[in-house]
Coordinates of C-alpha atoms in Angstrom, one line a residue:
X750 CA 108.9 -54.0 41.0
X751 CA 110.7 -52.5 44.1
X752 CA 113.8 -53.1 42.2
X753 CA 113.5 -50.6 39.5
X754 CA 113.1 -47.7 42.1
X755 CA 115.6 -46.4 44.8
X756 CA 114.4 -46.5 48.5
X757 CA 113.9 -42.9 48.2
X758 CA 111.8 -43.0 45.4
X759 CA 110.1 -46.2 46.7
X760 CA 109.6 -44.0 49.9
X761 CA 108.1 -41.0 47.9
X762 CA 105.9 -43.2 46.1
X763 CA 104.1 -45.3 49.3
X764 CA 104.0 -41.4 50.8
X765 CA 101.6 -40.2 47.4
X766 CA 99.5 -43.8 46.8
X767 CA 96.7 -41.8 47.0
X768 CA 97.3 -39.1 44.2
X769 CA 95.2 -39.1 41.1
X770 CA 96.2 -36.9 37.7
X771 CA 92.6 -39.0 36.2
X772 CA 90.2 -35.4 35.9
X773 CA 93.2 -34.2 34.1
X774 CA 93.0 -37.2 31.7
X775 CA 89.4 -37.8 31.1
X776 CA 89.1 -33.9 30.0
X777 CA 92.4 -33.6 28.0
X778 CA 91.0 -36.8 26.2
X779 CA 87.7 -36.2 26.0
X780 CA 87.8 -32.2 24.4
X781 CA 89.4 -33.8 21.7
X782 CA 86.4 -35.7 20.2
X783 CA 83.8 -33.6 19.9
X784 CA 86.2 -30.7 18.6
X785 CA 87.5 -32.8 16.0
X786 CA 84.0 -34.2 14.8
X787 CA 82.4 -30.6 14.7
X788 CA 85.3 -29.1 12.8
X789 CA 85.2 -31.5 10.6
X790 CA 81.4 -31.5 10.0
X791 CA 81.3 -28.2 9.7
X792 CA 84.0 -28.6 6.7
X793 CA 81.7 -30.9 5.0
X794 CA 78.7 -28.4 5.5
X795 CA 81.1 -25.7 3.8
X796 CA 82.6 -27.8 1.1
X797 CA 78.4 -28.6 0.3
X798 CA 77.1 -25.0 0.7
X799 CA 80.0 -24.2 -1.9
X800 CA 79.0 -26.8 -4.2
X801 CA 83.0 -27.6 -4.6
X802 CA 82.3 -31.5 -4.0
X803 CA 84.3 -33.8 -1.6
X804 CA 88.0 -33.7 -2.6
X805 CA 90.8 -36.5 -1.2
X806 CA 91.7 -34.2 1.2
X807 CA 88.3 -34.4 2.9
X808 CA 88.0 -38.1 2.9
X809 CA 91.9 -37.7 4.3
X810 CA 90.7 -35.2 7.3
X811 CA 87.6 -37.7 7.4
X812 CA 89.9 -40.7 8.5
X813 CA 92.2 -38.5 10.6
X814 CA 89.0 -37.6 12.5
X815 CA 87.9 -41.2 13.0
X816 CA 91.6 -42.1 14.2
X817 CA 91.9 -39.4 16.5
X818 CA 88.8 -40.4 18.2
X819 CA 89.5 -43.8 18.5
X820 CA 93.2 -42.6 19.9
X821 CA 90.7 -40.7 22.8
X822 CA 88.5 -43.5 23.3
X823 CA 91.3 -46.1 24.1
X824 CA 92.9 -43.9 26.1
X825 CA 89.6 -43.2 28.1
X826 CA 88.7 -46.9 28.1
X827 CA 92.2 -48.7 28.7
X828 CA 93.5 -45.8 30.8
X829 CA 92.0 -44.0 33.7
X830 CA 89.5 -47.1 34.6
X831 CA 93.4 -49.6 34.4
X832 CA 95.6 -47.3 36.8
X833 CA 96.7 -44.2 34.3
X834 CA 97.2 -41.0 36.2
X835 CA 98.0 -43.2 39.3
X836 CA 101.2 -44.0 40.6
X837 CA 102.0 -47.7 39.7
X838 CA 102.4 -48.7 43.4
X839 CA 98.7 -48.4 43.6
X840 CA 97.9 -50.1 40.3
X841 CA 97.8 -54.2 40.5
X842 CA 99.7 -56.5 37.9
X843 CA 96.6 -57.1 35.6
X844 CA 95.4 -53.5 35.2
X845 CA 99.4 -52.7 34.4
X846 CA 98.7 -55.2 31.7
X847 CA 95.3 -54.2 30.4
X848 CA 96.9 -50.7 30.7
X849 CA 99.5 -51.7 28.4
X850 CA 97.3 -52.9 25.5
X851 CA 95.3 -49.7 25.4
X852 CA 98.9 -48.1 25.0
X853 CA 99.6 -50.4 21.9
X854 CA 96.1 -49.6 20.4
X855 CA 96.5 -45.8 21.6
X856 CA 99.8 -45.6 19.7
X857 CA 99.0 -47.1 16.4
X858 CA 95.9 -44.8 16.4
X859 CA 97.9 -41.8 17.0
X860 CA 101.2 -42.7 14.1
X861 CA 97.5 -43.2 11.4
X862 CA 96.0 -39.5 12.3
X863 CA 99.5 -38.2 12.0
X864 CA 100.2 -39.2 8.8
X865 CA 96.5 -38.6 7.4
X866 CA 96.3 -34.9 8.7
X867 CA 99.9 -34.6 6.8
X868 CA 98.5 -35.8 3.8
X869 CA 95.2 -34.1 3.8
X870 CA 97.3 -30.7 4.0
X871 CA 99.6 -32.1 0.6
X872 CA 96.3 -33.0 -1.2
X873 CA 94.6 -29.5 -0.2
X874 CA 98.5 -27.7 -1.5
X875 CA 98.0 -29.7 -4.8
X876 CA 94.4 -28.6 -5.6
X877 CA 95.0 -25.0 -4.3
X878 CA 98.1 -24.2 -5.9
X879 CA 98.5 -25.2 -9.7
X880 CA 102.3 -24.3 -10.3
X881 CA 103.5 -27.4 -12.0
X882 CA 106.9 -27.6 -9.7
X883 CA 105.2 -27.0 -6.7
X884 CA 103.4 -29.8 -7.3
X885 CA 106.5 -31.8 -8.0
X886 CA 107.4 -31.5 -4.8
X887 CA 104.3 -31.7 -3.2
X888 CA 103.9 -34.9 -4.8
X889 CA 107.6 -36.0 -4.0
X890 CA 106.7 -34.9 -0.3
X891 CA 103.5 -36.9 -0.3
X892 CA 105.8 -40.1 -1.2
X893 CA 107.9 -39.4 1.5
X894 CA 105.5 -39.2 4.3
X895 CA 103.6 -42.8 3.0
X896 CA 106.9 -44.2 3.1
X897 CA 107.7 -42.8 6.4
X898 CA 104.1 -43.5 7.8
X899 CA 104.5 -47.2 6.5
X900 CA 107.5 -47.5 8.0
X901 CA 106.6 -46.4 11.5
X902 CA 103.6 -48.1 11.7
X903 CA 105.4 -51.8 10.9
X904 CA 107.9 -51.0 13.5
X905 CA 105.4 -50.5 15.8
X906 CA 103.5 -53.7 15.0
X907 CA 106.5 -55.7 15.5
X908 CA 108.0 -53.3 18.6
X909 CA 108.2 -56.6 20.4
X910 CA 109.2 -60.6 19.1
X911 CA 106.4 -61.6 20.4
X912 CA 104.3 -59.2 20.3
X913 CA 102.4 -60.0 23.8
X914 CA 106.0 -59.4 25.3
X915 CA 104.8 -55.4 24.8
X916 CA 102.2 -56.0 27.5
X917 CA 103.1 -59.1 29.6
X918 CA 106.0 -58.9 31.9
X919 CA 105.9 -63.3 32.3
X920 CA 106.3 -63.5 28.4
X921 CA 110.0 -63.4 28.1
X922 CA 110.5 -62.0 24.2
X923 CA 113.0 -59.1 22.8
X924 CA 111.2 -55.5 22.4
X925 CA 112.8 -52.3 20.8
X926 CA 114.2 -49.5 23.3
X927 CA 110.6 -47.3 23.3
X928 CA 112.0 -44.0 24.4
X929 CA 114.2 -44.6 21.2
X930 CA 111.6 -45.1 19.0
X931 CA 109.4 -42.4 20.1
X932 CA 111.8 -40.1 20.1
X933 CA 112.8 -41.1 16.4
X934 CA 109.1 -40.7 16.0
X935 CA 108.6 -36.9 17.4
X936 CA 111.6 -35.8 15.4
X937 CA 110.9 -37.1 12.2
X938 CA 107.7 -35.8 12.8
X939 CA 108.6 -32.2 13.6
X940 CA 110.7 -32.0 10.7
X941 CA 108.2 -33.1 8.4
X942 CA 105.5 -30.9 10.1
X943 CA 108.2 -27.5 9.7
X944 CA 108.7 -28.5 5.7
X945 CA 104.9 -28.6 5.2
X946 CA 103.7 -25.6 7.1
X947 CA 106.7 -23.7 5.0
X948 CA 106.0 -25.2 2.0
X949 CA 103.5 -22.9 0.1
X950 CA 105.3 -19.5 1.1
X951 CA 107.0 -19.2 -1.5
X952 CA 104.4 -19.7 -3.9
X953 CA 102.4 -16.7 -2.1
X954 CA 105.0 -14.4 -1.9
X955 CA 105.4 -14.7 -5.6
X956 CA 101.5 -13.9 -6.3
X957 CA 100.2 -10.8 -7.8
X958 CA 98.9 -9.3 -4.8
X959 CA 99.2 -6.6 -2.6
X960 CA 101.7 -7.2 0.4
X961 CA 98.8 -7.0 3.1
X962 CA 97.1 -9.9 1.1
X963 CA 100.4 -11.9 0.8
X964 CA 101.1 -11.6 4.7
X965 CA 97.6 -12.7 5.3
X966 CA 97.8 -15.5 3.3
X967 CA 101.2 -17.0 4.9
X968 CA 99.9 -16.3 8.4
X969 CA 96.5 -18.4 7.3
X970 CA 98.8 -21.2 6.4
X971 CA 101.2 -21.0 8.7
X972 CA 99.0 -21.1 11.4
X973 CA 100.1 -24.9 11.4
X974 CA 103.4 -23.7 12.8
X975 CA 101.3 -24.2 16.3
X976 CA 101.5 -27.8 15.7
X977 CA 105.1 -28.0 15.2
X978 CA 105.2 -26.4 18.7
X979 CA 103.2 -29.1 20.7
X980 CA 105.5 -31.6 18.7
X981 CA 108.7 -29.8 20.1
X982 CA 106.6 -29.9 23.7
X983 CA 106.2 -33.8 23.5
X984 CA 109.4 -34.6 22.9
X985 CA 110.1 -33.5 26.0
X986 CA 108.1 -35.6 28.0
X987 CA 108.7 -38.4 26.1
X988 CA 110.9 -40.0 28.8
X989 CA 107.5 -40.8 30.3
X990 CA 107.6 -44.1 28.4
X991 CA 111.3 -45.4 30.1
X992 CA 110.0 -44.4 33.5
X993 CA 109.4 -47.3 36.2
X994 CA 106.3 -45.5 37.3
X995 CA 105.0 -45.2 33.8
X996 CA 101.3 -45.4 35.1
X997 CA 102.2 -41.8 36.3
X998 CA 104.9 -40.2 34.0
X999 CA 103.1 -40.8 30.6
X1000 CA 100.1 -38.4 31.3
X1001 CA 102.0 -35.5 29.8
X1002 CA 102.8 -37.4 26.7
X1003 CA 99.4 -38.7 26.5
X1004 CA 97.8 -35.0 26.7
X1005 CA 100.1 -33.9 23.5
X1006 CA 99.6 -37.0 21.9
X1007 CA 95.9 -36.1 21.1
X1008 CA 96.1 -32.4 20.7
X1009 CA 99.0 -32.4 18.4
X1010 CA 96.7 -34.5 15.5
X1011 CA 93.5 -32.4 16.5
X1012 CA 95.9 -29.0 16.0
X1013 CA 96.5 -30.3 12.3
X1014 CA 93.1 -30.9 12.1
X1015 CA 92.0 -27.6 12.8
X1016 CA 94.4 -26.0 11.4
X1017 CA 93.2 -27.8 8.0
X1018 CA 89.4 -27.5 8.6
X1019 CA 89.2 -23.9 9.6
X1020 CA 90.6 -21.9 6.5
X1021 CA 87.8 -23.6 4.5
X1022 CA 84.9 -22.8 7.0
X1023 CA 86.4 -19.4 7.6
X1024 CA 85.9 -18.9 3.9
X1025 CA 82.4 -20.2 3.6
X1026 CA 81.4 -17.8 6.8
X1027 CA 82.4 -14.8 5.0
X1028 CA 81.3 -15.8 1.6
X1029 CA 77.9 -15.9 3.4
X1030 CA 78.0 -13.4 5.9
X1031 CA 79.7 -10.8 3.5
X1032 CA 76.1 -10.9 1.6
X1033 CA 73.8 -10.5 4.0
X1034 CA 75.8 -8.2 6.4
X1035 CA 75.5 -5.7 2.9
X1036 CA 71.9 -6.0 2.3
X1037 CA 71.4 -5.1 6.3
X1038 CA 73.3 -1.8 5.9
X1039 CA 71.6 -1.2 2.7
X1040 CA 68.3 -1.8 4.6
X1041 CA 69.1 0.5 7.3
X1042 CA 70.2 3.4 5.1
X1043 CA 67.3 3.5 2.9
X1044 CA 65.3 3.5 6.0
X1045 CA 67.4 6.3 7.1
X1046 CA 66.5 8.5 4.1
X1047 CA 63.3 10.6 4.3
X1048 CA 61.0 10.0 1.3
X1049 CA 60.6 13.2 -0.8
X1050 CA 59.7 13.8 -4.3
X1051 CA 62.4 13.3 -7.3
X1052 CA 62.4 16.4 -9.2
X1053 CA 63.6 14.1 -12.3
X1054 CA 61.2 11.3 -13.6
X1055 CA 62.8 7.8 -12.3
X1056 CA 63.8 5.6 -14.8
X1057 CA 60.7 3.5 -14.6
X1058 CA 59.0 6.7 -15.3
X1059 CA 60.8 7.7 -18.5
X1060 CA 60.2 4.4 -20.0
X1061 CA 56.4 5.2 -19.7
X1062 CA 53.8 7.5 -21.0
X1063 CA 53.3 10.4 -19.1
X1064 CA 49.8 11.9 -18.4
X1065 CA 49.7 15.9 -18.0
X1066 CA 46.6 18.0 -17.6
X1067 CA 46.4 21.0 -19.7
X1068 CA 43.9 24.0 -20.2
X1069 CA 40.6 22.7 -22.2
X1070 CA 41.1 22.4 -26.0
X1071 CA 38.5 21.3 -28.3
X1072 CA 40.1 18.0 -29.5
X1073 CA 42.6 15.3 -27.7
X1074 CA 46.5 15.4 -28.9
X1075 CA 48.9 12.5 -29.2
X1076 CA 53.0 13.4 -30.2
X1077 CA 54.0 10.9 -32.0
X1078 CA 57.2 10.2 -34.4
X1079 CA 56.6 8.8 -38.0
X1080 CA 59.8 9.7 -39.6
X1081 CA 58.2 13.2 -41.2
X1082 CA 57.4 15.3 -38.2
X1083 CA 54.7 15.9 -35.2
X1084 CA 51.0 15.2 -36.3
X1085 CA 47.7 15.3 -34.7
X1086 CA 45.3 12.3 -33.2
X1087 CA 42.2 12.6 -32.3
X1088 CA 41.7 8.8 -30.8
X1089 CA 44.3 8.2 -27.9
X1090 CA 44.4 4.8 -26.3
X1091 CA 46.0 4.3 -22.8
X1092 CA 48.3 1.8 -22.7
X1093 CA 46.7 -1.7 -20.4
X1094 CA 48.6 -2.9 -17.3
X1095 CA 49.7 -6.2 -19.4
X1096 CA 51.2 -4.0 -21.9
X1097 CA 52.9 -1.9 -18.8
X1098 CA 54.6 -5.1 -17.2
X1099 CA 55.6 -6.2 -21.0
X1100 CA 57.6 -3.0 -21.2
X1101 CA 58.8 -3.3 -17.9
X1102 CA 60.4 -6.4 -18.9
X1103 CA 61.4 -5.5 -22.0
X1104 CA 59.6 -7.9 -24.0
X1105 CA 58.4 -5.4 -26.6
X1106 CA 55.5 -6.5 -27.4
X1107 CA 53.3 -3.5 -28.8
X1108 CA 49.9 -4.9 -28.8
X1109 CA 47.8 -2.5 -26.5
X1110 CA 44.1 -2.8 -25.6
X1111 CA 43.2 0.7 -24.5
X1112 CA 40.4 3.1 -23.4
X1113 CA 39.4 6.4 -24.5
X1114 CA 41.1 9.3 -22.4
X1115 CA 39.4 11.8 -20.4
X1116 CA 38.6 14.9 -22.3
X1117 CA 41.5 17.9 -22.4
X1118 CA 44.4 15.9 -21.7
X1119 CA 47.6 15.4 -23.6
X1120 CA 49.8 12.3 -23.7
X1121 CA 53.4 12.4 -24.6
X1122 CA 55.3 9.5 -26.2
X1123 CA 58.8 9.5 -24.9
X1124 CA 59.8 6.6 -27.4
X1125 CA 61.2 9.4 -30.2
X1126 CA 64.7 10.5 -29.7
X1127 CA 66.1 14.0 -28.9
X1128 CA 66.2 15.7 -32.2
X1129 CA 63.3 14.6 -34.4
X1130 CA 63.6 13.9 -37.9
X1131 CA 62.3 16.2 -40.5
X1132 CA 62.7 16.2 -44.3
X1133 CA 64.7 19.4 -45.3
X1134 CA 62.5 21.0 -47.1
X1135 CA 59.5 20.9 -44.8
X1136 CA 59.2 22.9 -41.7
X1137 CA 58.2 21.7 -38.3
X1138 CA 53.8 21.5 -38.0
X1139 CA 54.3 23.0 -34.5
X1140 CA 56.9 25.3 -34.1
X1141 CA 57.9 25.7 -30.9
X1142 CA 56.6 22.3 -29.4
X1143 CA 58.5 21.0 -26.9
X1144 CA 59.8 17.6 -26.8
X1145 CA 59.7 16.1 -24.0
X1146 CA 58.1 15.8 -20.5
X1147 CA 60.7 17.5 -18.5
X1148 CA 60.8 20.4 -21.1
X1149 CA 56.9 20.6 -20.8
X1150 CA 57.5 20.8 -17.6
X1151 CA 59.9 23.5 -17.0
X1152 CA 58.1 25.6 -19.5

């Protein structure tokens, strides 16, 4: 192992054995997990509360949940415990191996949420948007990125002939050049990650809406752009993986590796719980300021008969007169009753609820009172050559009134 370093790097390293990056890993992998499931969950709880039903792209950001947090739990289990975050001086030949499997596994775990957070987002473009060439090439997109998922995920399997050659420095087999690979990998990836996030803005722009709405809707989905950002970041580090002191160098690439799949994640999950939090919020926010203003408003008297009112008979006590009066309409004119029934509480709620149902059970009324129908319309009908019984009656309440 001396070999691979230069005696001043072999001199740097005996003079840090005893630094540690492992709080940095065991936080940077374990935020991840419980992130991811909650986001996801709560997408679920939307999708049900909406009563929209689970779509492919759910089961799609369901899997590139469950990948992602297997990606965090091999790199907790195979990395901090097996000499990640340490320099490899410290670390002894069988955690370097043990180390290396958990990279395999970490690896393959990380190219599946890739590619399942890419295709969640197609399958959520070709409900959302039904524009039959957009579509097209959402679909021809979607090909692209199986075949490209396919393809990386084979290479991977067979990175090394045979494959234990990967992890086992005594096996003597042929392996691909890794930094190659990966950053074949991260470029691919950024490029595909830039077409997808850009994809639907043309479609928006072109939408009957106001500007303001347009420019919302292309920052809401373009806020995946943030992705494409930690995948320029990674490539960066991804010399990590042709570094002799590997144990050490791939922490950075390790840290993007996780939040680049749970920033397509999110960036998928939250538009759709967004939208359920306002769709429920909105309500009830409205009925609380409609609370508080008629709570503000001091109670005083209509001068005009509520609606409920008018659709009732009104009761109004006049000077004594020797026998009871009822205005009613039969077509001719205004004529006298001297039995008036008050309507029953059933028949009340009936008319109320606008059943019609006429049938009223009533009670004599108290003696010099009045009741007036308001069931007859403005103008009552009269033959022509008859002339009104009452001349001068008024016709309704309010009239009554403001005589």
């Amino acid at each position: 192992m001396s070999s691979a370093f230069t005696p001043e790097q072999w001199a740097y390293l005996e003079a840090h054995k005893n630094d540690s990056r492992v709080y940095d890993i065991h936080w940077f992998y374990s935020v991840p997990i419980p992130v991811s499931v909650l986001s996801t969950a709560f997408r679920l709880w939307a999708k049900k509360a909406g009563k929209n039903g689970i779509t492919l792209d759910d089961y799609l950001i369901i899997f590139a949940t469950i990948c992602l947090v297997g990606e965090c739990a091999s790199g907790l289990g195979y990395g901090p415990p097996h000499g990640m975050g340490r320099h490899i001086t410290a670390v002894s030949a069988e955690n370097l191996k043990i180390f290396r499997k958990g990279d395999y596994v970490f690896s393959h775990f990380y190219d599946l949420a890739l590619g399942s957070v890419k295709l969640a987002i197609l399958a959520f473009y070709y409900r959302v948007f039904i524009v039959p060439i957009f579509q097209y090439v959402v679909l021809a997109t979607a090909a692209f990125i199986v075949c490209w998922e396919i393809a990386i995920t084979t290479t991977l399997a067979v990175v090394c002939r045979p494959i234990n050659a990967f992890w086992d420095d005594n096996v003597k087999g042929t392996c691909l050049n890794l930094v190659t690979f990966t950053y074949f990998t991260n470029i691919s990836n950024l490029a595909t990650d830039i077409w997808i996030f850009l994809l639907p803005i043309p479609v928006i722009l072109r939408l009957q809406l106001p500007l303001t709405k347009k420019l919302a809707l292309c920052a809401i989905f373009s806020v995946g752009l943030a992705t494409c950002v930690v995948s320029a970041i990674r490539i960066t580090v991804v010399l990590g993986h042709g570094s002799p002191d590997f144990t050490w160098a791939t922490v950075p690439l390790g840290a993007y590796s996780v939040f680049e799949p749970l920033g397509g994640i999110l960036c998928t999950n939250l538009p759709i719980i967004w939208h359920m939090y306002r769709k429920i919020h909105s309500p009830l926010k409205n009925h609380l300021s409609s609370g508080q203003t008629h709570s503000s408003r001091p109670s005083r008297p209509s001068r005009r008969p509520s609606s409920l009112d008018e659709s009732l008979n009104r009761w109004l006590p006049l000077p004594a007169t020797n026998s009871q009066v009822e205005l009613t309409q039969d077509g001719k004119g205004l004529h006298m009753d001297p039995t008036v029934m008050r309507p029953t509480p059933a028949a009340f709620w009936n008319r109320v609820e606008g059943k019609g149902e006429d049938e009223e059970v009533g009670i004599a009324l108290p003696m010099h009172s009045i009741v007036v129908e308001r069931g007859f319309k403005t103008e009552v009908t009269r033959s022509p050559e008859s002339k009104p019984e009452h001349p001068g009656m008024r016709k309704n309440v309010y009239e009554v009134r403001k005589r």
